[in-house]
Each structure stands twice: as structure tokens, then as C-alpha cells.
Coordinates of C-alpha atoms and ligand atoms in Angstrom, one line a residue:
M2 CA -56.7 -51.5 -26.7
K3 CA -53.6 -53.7 -26.9
I4 CA -50.6 -53.7 -24.6
F5 CA -47.0 -54.3 -25.7
K6 CA -44.2 -54.7 -23.3
F7 CA -40.6 -54.3 -24.4
G8 CA -37.9 -55.5 -21.9
G9 CA -34.4 -54.2 -21.3
A10 CA -32.8 -56.4 -24.0
S11 CA -35.2 -55.1 -26.6
V12 CA -33.9 -51.5 -26.1
K13 CA -30.3 -52.2 -25.1
D14 CA -28.8 -50.0 -27.9
A15 CA -29.8 -47.7 -30.8
E16 CA -30.2 -50.6 -33.2
S17 CA -32.6 -52.3 -30.8
V18 CA -34.6 -49.1 -30.4
K19 CA -34.9 -48.9 -34.2
N20 CA -36.0 -52.6 -34.1
V21 CA -39.0 -51.7 -31.8
A22 CA -40.2 -49.4 -34.7
K23 CA -39.9 -52.4 -37.0
V24 CA -42.0 -54.5 -34.7
L25 CA -44.6 -51.8 -34.7
Q26 CA -44.5 -51.6 -38.4
S27 CA -45.4 -55.3 -38.7
Q28 CA -47.9 -55.3 -35.8
G29 CA -49.5 -51.8 -36.0
F30 CA -49.4 -49.2 -33.3
E31 CA -53.1 -48.1 -33.2
E32 CA -54.8 -47.9 -29.8
C33 CA -51.7 -49.4 -28.2
L34 CA -50.1 -48.8 -24.9
L35 CA -46.4 -49.7 -24.9
V36 CA -44.6 -50.5 -21.6
V37 CA -40.8 -50.3 -21.6
S38 CA -38.1 -51.4 -19.2
A39 CA -34.8 -49.7 -18.5
M40 CA -32.2 -50.1 -21.4
G41 CA -30.0 -53.2 -21.2
K42 CA -28.4 -53.5 -17.8
T43 CA -29.3 -50.0 -16.6
T44 CA -31.2 -51.2 -13.5
N45 CA -28.1 -53.1 -12.2
A46 CA -26.0 -50.0 -12.8
L47 CA -28.4 -47.8 -10.9
E48 CA -28.5 -50.4 -8.1
K49 CA -24.7 -49.8 -7.9
V50 CA -25.2 -46.1 -7.6
V51 CA -27.4 -46.6 -4.5
A52 CA -25.0 -49.1 -3.0
Y53 CA -22.1 -46.6 -3.4
Y54 CA -24.2 -43.8 -2.0
F55 CA -24.7 -45.8 1.2
D56 CA -21.1 -47.0 1.3
E57 CA -19.7 -43.6 0.7
G58 CA -18.3 -44.7 -2.7
D59 CA -18.0 -42.4 -5.7
Y60 CA -21.5 -42.7 -6.9
N61 CA -21.3 -39.6 -9.1
Q62 CA -18.8 -41.4 -11.3
E63 CA -21.3 -44.3 -11.8
I64 CA -24.0 -41.8 -12.7
R65 CA -21.8 -40.2 -15.3
I66 CA -21.1 -43.6 -16.9
I67 CA -24.9 -44.4 -17.1
K68 CA -25.6 -40.9 -18.5
Q69 CA -22.9 -41.3 -21.1
K70 CA -24.4 -44.6 -22.3
H71 CA -27.8 -43.1 -22.8
I72 CA -26.4 -40.0 -24.5
E73 CA -24.5 -42.2 -26.9
I74 CA -27.7 -44.2 -27.7
A75 CA -29.6 -41.0 -28.3
Q76 CA -26.8 -39.7 -30.6
N77 CA -27.5 -42.6 -32.9
L78 CA -31.2 -41.9 -32.9
F79 CA -31.6 -38.1 -33.0
E80 CA -30.2 -35.0 -34.6
A81 CA -27.8 -33.1 -32.3
Q82 CA -30.3 -30.3 -31.6
H83 CA -33.2 -32.5 -30.5
T84 CA -34.8 -31.6 -27.1
V85 CA -34.4 -35.2 -25.9
F86 CA -30.8 -34.5 -24.9
D87 CA -31.9 -31.8 -22.4
E88 CA -34.6 -34.2 -21.1
I89 CA -32.0 -37.0 -20.5
S90 CA -29.7 -34.5 -18.7
L91 CA -32.6 -33.4 -16.5
F92 CA -33.3 -36.9 -15.3
F93 CA -29.6 -37.3 -14.2
D94 CA -29.6 -33.8 -12.6
D95 CA -32.6 -35.0 -10.6
I96 CA -30.9 -38.1 -9.4
E97 CA -27.8 -36.1 -8.3
S98 CA -29.8 -33.4 -6.5
F99 CA -32.0 -35.9 -4.8
L100 CA -29.0 -37.8 -3.5
R101 CA -27.3 -34.6 -2.4
R102 CA -30.3 -33.4 -0.4
N103 CA -31.6 -36.8 0.8
K104 CA -31.6 -37.3 4.5
S105 CA -33.5 -40.6 4.6
P106 CA -31.5 -43.6 5.9
N107 CA -34.1 -45.9 4.3
Y108 CA -32.2 -47.9 1.7
N109 CA -35.3 -49.2 0.0
F110 CA -36.8 -45.7 -0.3
V111 CA -33.7 -44.2 -1.8
Y112 CA -33.3 -47.2 -4.1
D113 CA -36.8 -46.6 -5.6
Q114 CA -36.2 -42.9 -6.1
V115 CA -33.0 -43.6 -8.0
V116 CA -33.4 -46.9 -9.7
S117 CA -36.8 -45.9 -11.2
C118 CA -34.9 -43.4 -13.4
G119 CA -33.8 -46.2 -15.8
E120 CA -37.4 -46.6 -17.0
M121 CA -38.1 -42.8 -17.0
I122 CA -35.2 -42.3 -19.4
S123 CA -35.8 -45.3 -21.7
S124 CA -39.5 -44.5 -22.1
K125 CA -38.6 -40.9 -22.9
I126 CA -36.1 -41.9 -25.6
L127 CA -38.4 -44.5 -27.0
S128 CA -41.4 -42.2 -27.1
E129 CA -39.4 -39.4 -28.8
Y130 CA -37.9 -41.8 -31.3
L131 CA -41.2 -43.4 -32.3
R132 CA -42.6 -39.9 -32.7
S133 CA -39.7 -38.9 -34.9
V134 CA -40.4 -41.9 -37.2
G135 CA -44.1 -41.2 -37.5
Y136 CA -45.6 -43.2 -34.6
D137 CA -47.6 -40.6 -32.8
N138 CA -47.9 -41.3 -29.1
D139 CA -48.3 -39.7 -25.7
W140 CA -45.7 -40.3 -23.1
L141 CA -47.3 -41.2 -19.7
D142 CA -45.7 -41.1 -16.3
A143 CA -46.8 -44.5 -14.9
R144 CA -46.6 -43.1 -11.4
D145 CA -49.7 -41.1 -12.1
Y146 CA -51.6 -44.3 -12.8
I147 CA -50.2 -47.2 -10.8
K148 CA -50.7 -46.4 -7.1
T149 CA -49.2 -48.6 -4.4
D150 CA -48.6 -48.6 -0.7
N151 CA -45.2 -47.6 0.6
T152 CA -43.5 -51.0 0.6
Y153 CA -40.5 -49.7 -1.3
R154 CA -38.9 -52.2 -3.7
E155 CA -42.0 -54.4 -3.5
G156 CA -44.9 -52.1 -3.9
V157 CA -48.4 -53.5 -3.3
V158 CA -50.9 -52.2 -5.8
N159 CA -53.9 -50.2 -4.7
W160 CA -56.2 -51.8 -7.3
E161 CA -59.2 -49.5 -6.8
E162 CA -57.3 -46.3 -7.4
T163 CA -55.1 -47.8 -10.1
E164 CA -58.1 -49.1 -12.0
K165 CA -59.9 -45.8 -11.8
N166 CA -56.8 -43.9 -13.0
I167 CA -56.1 -46.2 -16.0
A168 CA -59.7 -46.4 -17.0
A169 CA -59.7 -42.6 -17.6
L170 CA -57.2 -42.9 -20.4
D171 CA -58.3 -42.1 -23.9
K172 CA -58.6 -45.5 -25.6
K173 CA -58.4 -44.1 -29.1
K174 CA -54.8 -42.9 -28.5
S175 CA -51.4 -44.7 -28.3
F176 CA -49.1 -44.3 -25.4
V177 CA -45.5 -45.1 -24.2
T178 CA -45.0 -45.6 -20.5
Q179 CA -42.6 -47.2 -18.0
G180 CA -42.7 -50.6 -16.5
F181 CA -41.6 -51.4 -13.0
I182 CA -42.8 -48.3 -11.3
G183 CA -45.7 -46.7 -9.4
S184 CA -46.1 -44.2 -6.6
D185 CA -47.4 -44.1 -3.1
E186 CA -49.9 -41.8 -1.4
N187 CA -47.3 -39.1 -1.1
N188 CA -46.3 -39.5 -4.7
F189 CA -42.9 -41.0 -3.9
T190 CA -41.8 -43.5 -6.5
V191 CA -42.3 -47.2 -5.5
T192 CA -40.9 -50.0 -7.6
L193 CA -42.7 -53.3 -8.1
G194 CA -39.8 -55.7 -7.6
R195 CA -37.0 -56.7 -10.0
E196 CA -38.3 -57.8 -13.4
G197 CA -41.6 -56.1 -12.6
S198 CA -42.3 -54.5 -16.0
D199 CA -44.3 -57.5 -17.1
Y200 CA -46.5 -56.9 -14.1
S201 CA -46.9 -53.2 -15.0
A202 CA -48.0 -54.3 -18.5
A203 CA -50.6 -56.6 -16.9
I204 CA -51.9 -53.9 -14.6
F205 CA -52.4 -51.6 -17.6
A206 CA -54.0 -54.4 -19.5
Y207 CA -56.4 -55.0 -16.7
G208 CA -57.3 -51.4 -16.2
L209 CA -57.9 -50.9 -19.9
D210 CA -59.8 -54.2 -20.5
A211 CA -57.2 -54.7 -23.2
K212 CA -58.0 -57.2 -25.9
A213 CA -54.5 -58.7 -25.8
M214 CA -51.1 -58.2 -24.2
T215 CA -47.8 -59.1 -25.9
I216 CA -44.4 -59.4 -24.2
W217 CA -41.6 -59.0 -26.8
K218 CA -38.5 -61.1 -25.9
D219 CA -35.3 -62.4 -27.4
V220 CA -36.6 -65.9 -27.4
P221 CA -39.3 -67.3 -29.7
G222 CA -41.8 -67.7 -26.9
V223 CA -42.3 -70.0 -23.8
M224 CA -40.1 -73.0 -24.5
T225 CA -40.3 -76.5 -23.0
G226 CA -37.1 -75.7 -21.2
D227 CA -34.5 -72.9 -20.9
P228 CA -32.5 -73.3 -24.1
R229 CA -29.4 -72.3 -22.2
K230 CA -29.8 -75.3 -19.8
F231 CA -31.5 -78.0 -21.9
D232 CA -31.0 -79.5 -25.3
N233 CA -33.9 -80.3 -27.7
V234 CA -36.3 -77.8 -26.3
S235 CA -39.3 -76.7 -28.4
L236 CA -41.8 -73.9 -28.4
L237 CA -45.1 -74.2 -26.5
S238 CA -47.7 -72.7 -28.8
H239 CA -50.6 -72.6 -26.3
I240 CA -50.6 -72.8 -22.5
S241 CA -53.2 -72.0 -19.9
Y242 CA -52.9 -69.3 -17.3
E243 CA -52.7 -72.1 -14.8
E244 CA -49.9 -73.9 -16.5
A245 CA -48.0 -70.7 -16.9
I246 CA -48.3 -69.8 -13.2
E247 CA -47.2 -73.4 -12.3
M248 CA -44.2 -73.0 -14.5
A249 CA -43.3 -69.6 -13.0
Y250 CA -43.7 -71.2 -9.5
Y251 CA -41.3 -74.0 -10.3
G252 CA -38.8 -71.4 -11.5
A253 CA -39.3 -70.8 -15.2
S254 CA -38.1 -67.2 -15.6
V255 CA -39.8 -66.2 -18.8
I256 CA -43.0 -65.2 -17.0
H257 CA -43.1 -63.0 -13.9
P258 CA -45.4 -64.8 -11.5
K259 CA -47.5 -61.7 -10.5
T260 CA -48.2 -60.9 -14.2
L261 CA -50.7 -63.7 -14.7
Q262 CA -53.3 -63.0 -12.1
P263 CA -54.7 -59.7 -13.5
L264 CA -54.8 -61.2 -17.0
K265 CA -56.5 -64.4 -16.0
Q266 CA -59.2 -62.5 -14.1
K267 CA -60.3 -60.7 -17.2
H268 CA -59.4 -63.5 -19.6
I269 CA -57.0 -61.2 -21.5
P270 CA -55.0 -63.3 -23.9
F271 CA -51.3 -62.9 -23.4
Y272 CA -48.6 -63.6 -26.0
V273 CA -44.9 -64.1 -25.6
K274 CA -43.2 -63.4 -29.0
S275 CA -39.8 -62.7 -30.4
F276 CA -38.9 -59.1 -31.2
L277 CA -36.5 -60.5 -33.9
E278 CA -39.2 -62.4 -35.6
P279 CA -42.4 -60.5 -34.9
E280 CA -44.5 -62.3 -37.5
N281 CA -44.0 -65.6 -35.8
A282 CA -46.9 -66.8 -33.6
G283 CA -44.9 -67.3 -30.4
T284 CA -46.8 -68.6 -27.4
K285 CA -50.3 -67.8 -26.5
V286 CA -51.3 -68.0 -22.8
G287 CA -55.0 -68.2 -22.3
V288 CA -57.9 -70.2 -21.0
S289 CA -57.4 -73.8 -20.0
D290 CA -59.0 -75.7 -22.9
E291 CA -56.1 -74.4 -25.0
N292 CA -53.5 -75.9 -22.8
Q293 CA -50.9 -78.0 -24.6
Q294 CA -49.7 -80.9 -22.5
I295 CA -46.1 -81.2 -23.5
E296 CA -43.3 -82.4 -21.3
S297 CA -41.4 -79.4 -20.1
Y298 CA -38.4 -78.9 -17.8
I299 CA -37.5 -76.3 -15.3
L300 CA -34.3 -76.1 -13.3
K301 CA -34.2 -73.9 -10.2
E302 CA -30.6 -73.6 -9.1
N303 CA -29.0 -72.3 -5.9
Q304 CA -31.4 -74.1 -3.6
V305 CA -30.8 -75.5 -0.1
L306 CA -32.1 -78.8 1.1
M307 CA -32.9 -78.8 4.8
R308 CA -33.8 -82.0 6.6
I309 CA -35.4 -81.5 10.0
A310 CA -36.0 -84.3 12.5
T311 CA -37.4 -84.3 16.0
R312 CA -34.9 -84.9 18.8
D313 CA -37.1 -87.1 20.9
F314 CA -38.3 -89.5 18.2
S315 CA -41.7 -87.9 18.3
F316 CA -43.8 -87.3 15.2
I317 CA -43.4 -84.1 13.3
A318 CA -46.8 -82.6 14.3
E319 CA -48.7 -79.4 13.8
E320 CA -46.9 -77.5 16.6
H321 CA -43.5 -78.4 15.1
L322 CA -44.6 -77.3 11.7
S323 CA -45.9 -74.0 13.0
V324 CA -42.5 -73.3 14.7
I325 CA -40.7 -74.1 11.5
F326 CA -42.9 -72.1 9.1
K327 CA -42.9 -69.1 11.4
A328 CA -39.1 -69.1 11.4
L329 CA -39.0 -69.4 7.6
A330 CA -41.4 -66.5 7.2
K331 CA -39.3 -64.4 9.6
H332 CA -36.2 -64.9 7.6
Q333 CA -38.0 -64.5 4.2
I334 CA -36.8 -68.0 3.1
K335 CA -39.2 -69.5 0.5
I336 CA -40.1 -73.1 0.3
S337 CA -39.8 -74.6 -3.2
L338 CA -40.7 -78.1 -2.2
M339 CA -41.6 -80.0 1.0
Q340 CA -42.0 -83.6 2.0
N341 CA -42.6 -85.1 5.4
S342 CA -42.5 -88.5 7.0
A343 CA -43.2 -89.6 10.6
I344 CA -40.2 -88.0 12.3
S345 CA -38.7 -85.8 9.6
L346 CA -39.4 -83.0 7.2
A347 CA -37.4 -82.2 4.1
L348 CA -37.6 -78.7 2.7
C349 CA -36.0 -77.5 -0.5
L350 CA -35.5 -73.8 0.1
E351 CA -34.7 -70.6 -1.7
D352 CA -32.5 -68.4 0.6
K353 CA -32.5 -65.1 -1.2
Y354 CA -31.0 -63.1 1.6
G355 CA -28.4 -65.5 2.9
R356 CA -30.1 -66.3 6.2
I357 CA -30.0 -70.1 6.2
D358 CA -27.3 -70.5 8.8
T359 CA -29.2 -68.3 11.2
L360 CA -32.3 -70.3 10.7
K361 CA -30.4 -73.5 11.3
E362 CA -29.1 -72.2 14.6
E363 CA -32.5 -71.1 15.7
L364 CA -34.2 -74.4 14.9
E365 CA -31.4 -76.5 16.4
S366 CA -32.6 -75.8 19.9
E367 CA -35.6 -78.1 19.1
F368 CA -34.6 -80.2 16.1
N369 CA -31.8 -82.0 14.4
I370 CA -30.9 -80.2 11.2
E371 CA -29.0 -81.3 8.2
L372 CA -28.2 -78.9 5.4
S373 CA -27.1 -79.5 1.8
K374 CA -26.3 -76.3 0.1
N375 CA -26.1 -75.5 -3.6
V376 CA -28.5 -78.1 -4.8
A377 CA -30.9 -77.7 -7.7
L378 CA -34.6 -78.4 -8.0
F379 CA -35.4 -80.1 -11.3
T380 CA -39.1 -80.1 -12.3
V381 CA -40.7 -82.0 -15.2
R382 CA -44.2 -81.0 -16.1
N383 CA -46.5 -83.3 -18.0
A384 CA -44.0 -86.1 -17.5
D385 CA -44.3 -89.6 -18.6
V386 CA -43.6 -91.5 -15.4
R387 CA -42.7 -94.6 -17.3
E388 CA -39.6 -92.8 -18.5
L389 CA -38.6 -91.6 -15.1
N390 CA -35.2 -93.1 -15.2
K391 CA -33.9 -90.9 -18.0
F392 CA -34.2 -87.9 -15.7
Y393 CA -32.0 -89.5 -13.0
E394 CA -29.1 -90.5 -15.2
G395 CA -25.8 -89.1 -14.0
K396 CA -27.5 -87.2 -11.1
N397 CA -27.2 -87.5 -7.4
V398 CA -30.9 -87.5 -6.3
L399 CA -31.4 -86.3 -2.8
L400 CA -35.2 -86.1 -2.8
E401 CA -38.0 -87.0 -5.2
Q402 CA -41.6 -86.2 -5.4
I403 CA -44.1 -87.4 -8.0
S404 CA -47.6 -86.1 -8.4
Q405 CA -50.1 -86.5 -11.1
K406 CA -48.5 -84.2 -13.7
T407 CA -45.2 -83.3 -12.1
I408 CA -42.0 -85.0 -11.2
Q409 CA -39.6 -83.0 -9.0
I410 CA -36.2 -84.1 -7.9
V411 CA -33.6 -82.3 -5.8
I412 CA -30.2 -83.0 -7.2
S413 CA -26.7 -82.0 -6.2
Ligands
LIG519 N1 -35.8 -52.7 -15.2 C1 -36.3 -53.6 -14.1 C2 -35.4 -54.7 -13.9 O1 -34.4 -54.9 -14.6 C3 -37.7 -54.0 -14.4 C4 -37.8 -55.0 -15.6 O2 -36.9 -55.1 -16.4 O3 -38.8 -55.7 -15.7 O4 -35.6 -55.5 -12.9
MG520 MG1 -34.8 -55.8 -17.0

């Protein structure tokens, strides 16, 4: 089988949904499982519903707006008497009645039950639309296949069960299902983390021993840099799983980091292609001998640089490091880069939950701490070190680290 994943931007309106059919026309839809995200910015809108629900805001009004958007899209795709309209309404009724009856104070649990509806609805619309234009398919509820623990908003996949469920699918058919969601032991919905639909596609690819997986995007493929941030970027035609995971680690947002592991394990080739130009080759991610060693750039913004020094002029030793790492883990602050010298440690950090000041206070009982907020980590892969200077021009460099294939600088 082959796996296709269509993200939110590829189904953001009726025209885009029609374009999915065009992509299938050029690529074929035989023995294919199609994974789809919520339409456009629906996930953000549903997040707002949950926030309002807990803040006693008018969440019903938000639900009505989201519903209206989906109805409008459907009106441009189906005749007025099509059953899809009732099905769309049912999903929204379910959200409303769930919120009315819910007694759980667990934000993450409520979030998953509500926000997952974006994918339920988009997959329903897409499945029905494809059927109406002649692409026969079965609609699958991904929650019957992807089983997770109950870490709401960041579900951990139970691979054994998931693999068994997916392997039972009829490989001669074609399917449309949701990205981003699975379910726990009690069949409550669990999401896999924001932007998790790529991961869902990889899970299905793994379970089905797929011959290939393609992610359809609004860019030509994986580029040597984000075209919104860098000039003169070009398309990478081949990269290895390893290079792709490194790029994701350094902050390239085209590939969701968890996606690569299941694909690499079974050597399933993975393509990133443009849904606007489906005939173009795009990028192939595969085994390492195909890696193209081209200079590429990744900018990770909104970082914090923390310099930590001992108070008593002693070396930064194992005991110090263990105190520091424990504190970082406790506050869920991620290290993007680290460098140490005899008496100091420099950390470039990603502070997703705004806890950096608390961390600073805690560590200050033992160390001298200096913070630079709002810095960026600039990474160059496969760089030519002889041309290092060109990367420094016009930048205030706070830290640099050079290894065999990678130059990293922290800039403000
Ligand atoms: N709809 C989810 C999100 O926007 C999952 C995804 O798009 O991959 O985060
Ligand atoms: Mg999305």
C-alpha cells in the first residue's frame, strides 16, 4: 500500500478539497490510505473553544463559527440534500453535549475530546467528496487503530496493539482517515501532539508495511532553508533519514521529528511533495547512501541563552550538571545547544511553557546565572568552514559551536 498525508493547508477550503482529487488523478488512488488533518486553522479555533470553556467564555459562539465554516465548504462540494450535512452537524452536537455534561477538570483530557473533532469532520468531508467524484474509499476512525496510553495531548503509542489493528486492514482497498488522533484503553480520544498528523501517517505506513509514504505540502519539498526566512534556497532532492532527523532536531519545521523513526525502521521511502505541482519529484527521504550533502540553513527563534557559572570558582562537575539537568526536566525546558568550559556552562534553551525565570531563581541558590532572552539559534548543515565569516555578517554572535558537519551560532 501507499500512504498519502494531506495537511490543513491542503484542505483549507472547497477549492483545496477539489485539488486533492486532482492530486489523486495524477498519482492514482489504488491501495492507498489517505491521512488528513483538520481544515485550515480549525485546530487553533477548537483550542479556543476549550480555553473559553475553562474560562467561562462563550464557547458555544466559537463552536457555531467553526460549524458555519465547515458547512460553507461542504455547500461548495455537495448538493443540498447530501447526508454529509447531517454528519457534520452530528459532530458539533457531540462537542456541545460532551461539554455540557463533562465534569472532568482535566484540561488536557477535555482538549483531546474536543480538538480531535477537526480531523473527524475534515476526513468525513474528504471521504464523501472523493466518493462523489468516483474515488471509492472506506472512511476509518483512526481511534480504532492507533492505541495510546492516556497522556492526553501527547499520547504515547502502544505499538504492539496498534500494529496488530492496522495489519488487519484489507490491503486491496483504499481508505480515508484522520491524522493526529488515537485512543486510550477506555476508548477516550488522545491526540498525538500539535502537527501530529505526519506521525499518524508514519504509524499507518509502519503497520501496513507501506511501499511509500508521501506528505503533500504547499512547498516543493524539503528546502535548504525556510524560504520565508532565507534567500536563494533550493530543493533537496534526496536526504537520508538521519539528515532529516538532524534537520528536525535543529528546528526545521517541514518534518515532524517523531515521523521518521517508524519509517526508518522499515526503510519505507518517504516523499515530501507539492500538492500544487504533484508531478514534480519533490524530496525523497530514504537510506543514507542517497543523502545529498548540500549546505542548508535552519533558524530556530525564540530561544533563551543561559550562562551558568559556579559561585566558588570550582569546576562545573557531574554533580552540578545533574542538578541543572534535573531542574530543566522538571520545568520541561528543552536544550537546543550546550557548551561547557571549566567553570561555566552555556545552554541555548527552548522555554515552551514560560518557566525560565522560575528555573533561574531555583538555580541561583547554587550558581551565578545570566540570561539573554529572545535569541535565535542558527544552524548550518554541511557547511564549508572556510566560508564561516559570511554567516556572521551583521549578527551579534553570543555563542558558536563547530562540529564536523554543523556550524551553530546563537545570535541576538
Ligand atoms: N490538526 C493538527 C494541528 O494542527 C494536527 C496536524 O495538522 O498535523 O496541529
Ligand atoms: Mg495543522
